[in-house]
Amino acid sequence: MALDDLYREVILDHYAHPRNRGHLADAHITVEGANPLCGDELSIYVRLEDGVIQDVHFEGRGCSISQASASMMTEEMRGKTLAEARGLVESFKAMMHGQASAFDETDLAALQGVRKFPVRVKCATLAWVALAQGIDEFQQGKPAAVRATTEAPE
Ligand code: FES
């Protein structure tokens, strides 16, 4: 199977069978992000224990790339500290903007193909940018709010 086909299957599998989709009760971090290019919105919920991410869920609407990326993100974040999670967000954004990938051995590698379609990069980063803002605001003690993704323009 060609690599592009394999990647497409991985994305469609996460889209058809999203991991950790739905509201998470008792979340310590709740954040909403919107893709300004299409208006699609996602909510991210994070539950912490002793400073470590115990559980991450997402819900909302969006294209297959945004939903698959959110699903993969929830799997990647379990068991990470907030600092580690923040670092993973930056690594993922770097990958989506063409830098070397730290995710070659994970499903996330499938999203590298999206780089060929710059307008879709915001779909892939939507959940990640929202999570990063949620973490930042939690650490600053700010309440959650709806916001557009704020990554640098392509
Ligand atoms: Fe809206 Fe992809 S088209 S998130």
Coordinates of C-alpha atoms and ligand atoms in Angstrom, one line a residue:
M1 CA 0.0 0.0 0.0
A2 CA 1.3 3.4 -0.9
L3 CA 2.2 5.7 2.0
D4 CA -0.4 8.3 1.0
D5 CA -3.1 5.6 1.0
L6 CA -2.0 4.3 4.4
Y7 CA -2.1 7.9 5.8
R8 CA -5.6 8.4 4.3
E9 CA -6.8 5.2 6.0
V10 CA -5.4 6.3 9.4
I11 CA -7.2 9.7 9.1
L12 CA -10.5 8.2 8.0
D13 CA -10.3 5.6 10.8
H14 CA -9.9 8.4 13.4
Y15 CA -12.7 10.3 11.7
A16 CA -15.1 7.3 11.6
H17 CA -14.1 6.1 15.1
P18 CA -13.0 9.1 17.1
R19 CA -11.2 8.4 20.3
N20 CA -12.3 10.2 23.4
R21 CA -15.1 12.1 21.8
G22 CA -17.7 13.7 24.0
H23 CA -18.1 15.8 27.1
L24 CA -15.8 15.1 30.0
A25 CA -17.3 15.6 33.5
D26 CA -15.1 17.2 36.2
A27 CA -12.7 18.7 33.6
H28 CA -10.1 21.1 35.1
I29 CA -9.6 22.7 31.7
T30 CA -12.4 23.5 29.3
V31 CA -11.6 25.4 26.2
E32 CA -13.2 26.1 22.8
G33 CA -11.4 26.9 19.6
A34 CA -12.7 28.0 16.2
N35 CA -11.2 27.8 12.8
P36 CA -11.7 31.3 11.4
L37 CA -11.5 30.0 7.8
C38 CA -14.7 27.9 8.1
G39 CA -16.3 28.7 11.5
D40 CA -16.0 25.1 12.7
E41 CA -15.6 24.8 16.5
L42 CA -14.3 22.3 18.9
S43 CA -14.4 22.0 22.7
I44 CA -11.5 20.4 24.6
Y45 CA -11.8 19.0 28.1
V46 CA -8.8 18.1 30.2
R47 CA -8.9 16.3 33.6
L48 CA -5.7 16.5 35.7
E49 CA -4.4 14.6 38.6
D50 CA -1.2 15.7 40.4
G51 CA -0.4 18.0 37.5
V52 CA -0.6 15.1 35.0
I53 CA -3.2 14.8 32.2
Q54 CA -5.4 12.0 33.2
D55 CA -8.0 12.3 30.4
V56 CA -8.6 14.5 27.4
H57 CA -11.9 14.6 25.4
F58 CA -13.2 16.7 22.5
E59 CA -16.5 17.4 20.9
G60 CA -17.7 19.7 18.1
R61 CA -18.0 19.8 14.4
G62 CA -15.5 20.0 11.6
C63 CA -14.0 18.3 8.6
S64 CA -12.4 14.9 8.7
I65 CA -8.9 16.4 9.2
S66 CA -9.9 18.5 12.2
Q67 CA -11.8 15.6 13.8
A68 CA -9.1 13.0 13.2
S69 CA -6.4 15.4 14.4
A70 CA -8.4 16.1 17.6
S71 CA -8.9 12.3 18.1
M72 CA -5.1 11.7 17.8
M73 CA -4.3 14.6 20.0
T74 CA -6.4 13.2 22.9
E75 CA -4.5 9.9 22.6
E76 CA -1.1 11.7 22.6
M77 CA -1.7 13.8 25.7
R78 CA -2.7 11.2 28.3
G79 CA -0.1 10.9 31.0
K80 CA 1.8 14.1 30.0
T81 CA 2.5 17.0 32.3
L82 CA 1.1 20.3 31.2
A83 CA 4.6 21.4 30.2
E84 CA 5.1 18.2 28.2
A85 CA 1.7 18.8 26.5
R86 CA 2.6 22.3 25.7
G87 CA 5.8 21.1 24.1
L88 CA 3.9 18.5 22.0
V89 CA 1.7 21.2 20.7
E90 CA 4.7 23.2 19.5
S91 CA 6.2 20.1 17.9
F92 CA 3.0 19.3 16.1
K93 CA 2.6 22.9 14.8
A94 CA 6.2 22.7 13.7
M95 CA 5.6 19.5 11.8
M96 CA 2.5 21.0 10.2
H97 CA 4.6 23.9 9.0
G98 CA 7.2 21.7 7.4
Q99 CA 9.8 21.1 10.1
A100 CA 11.1 17.6 11.0
S101 CA 8.6 15.4 12.7
A102 CA 8.8 14.1 16.2
F103 CA 5.8 11.9 15.5
D104 CA 7.0 9.5 12.8
E105 CA 6.1 6.4 14.9
T106 CA 2.6 7.6 15.7
D107 CA -0.7 8.0 13.8
L108 CA 0.0 11.8 13.8
A109 CA 2.5 11.2 11.0
A110 CA -0.5 10.7 8.7
L111 CA -1.3 14.4 9.0
Q112 CA 2.0 15.4 7.4
G113 CA 0.3 15.0 4.0
V114 CA -2.0 17.9 4.9
R115 CA 1.0 20.3 4.6
K116 CA 0.5 20.1 0.8
F117 CA -2.8 22.0 1.3
P118 CA -1.9 25.1 3.3
V119 CA -5.5 26.1 3.8
R120 CA -6.2 22.8 5.6
V121 CA -3.3 23.3 8.1
K122 CA -5.6 25.2 10.4
C123 CA -8.0 22.2 10.3
A124 CA -5.2 20.0 11.6
T125 CA -4.0 22.4 14.2
L126 CA -7.4 23.5 15.5
A127 CA -7.6 21.1 18.5
W128 CA -3.9 21.6 19.4
V129 CA -4.0 25.4 19.4
A130 CA -7.2 25.3 21.5
L131 CA -5.5 22.9 24.0
A132 CA -2.5 25.2 24.2
Q133 CA -4.7 28.2 24.9
G134 CA -6.6 26.2 27.5
I135 CA -3.4 25.2 29.3
D136 CA -2.0 28.7 29.2
E137 CA -5.3 30.2 30.6
F138 CA -5.5 27.5 33.3
Q139 CA -2.0 28.3 34.4
Q140 CA -2.8 32.0 34.4
G141 CA -6.1 31.4 36.3
K142 CA -8.2 32.8 33.5
P143 CA -11.8 31.6 32.7
A144 CA -12.5 29.7 29.4
A145 CA -13.8 31.6 26.4
V146 CA -14.5 30.9 22.7
R147 CA -11.8 32.1 20.5
A148 CA -10.3 31.8 17.0
T149 CA -7.1 29.9 16.5
T150 CA -4.2 32.3 16.7
E151 CA -1.3 30.5 15.0
A152 CA 0.9 32.5 12.6
P153 CA -0.4 32.9 9.1
E154 CA 0.9 30.3 6.5
Ligands
FES1 FE1 -13.5 23.5 9.2 FE2 -11.6 21.8 8.5 S1 -13.0 22.8 7.2 S2 -12.1 22.6 10.5

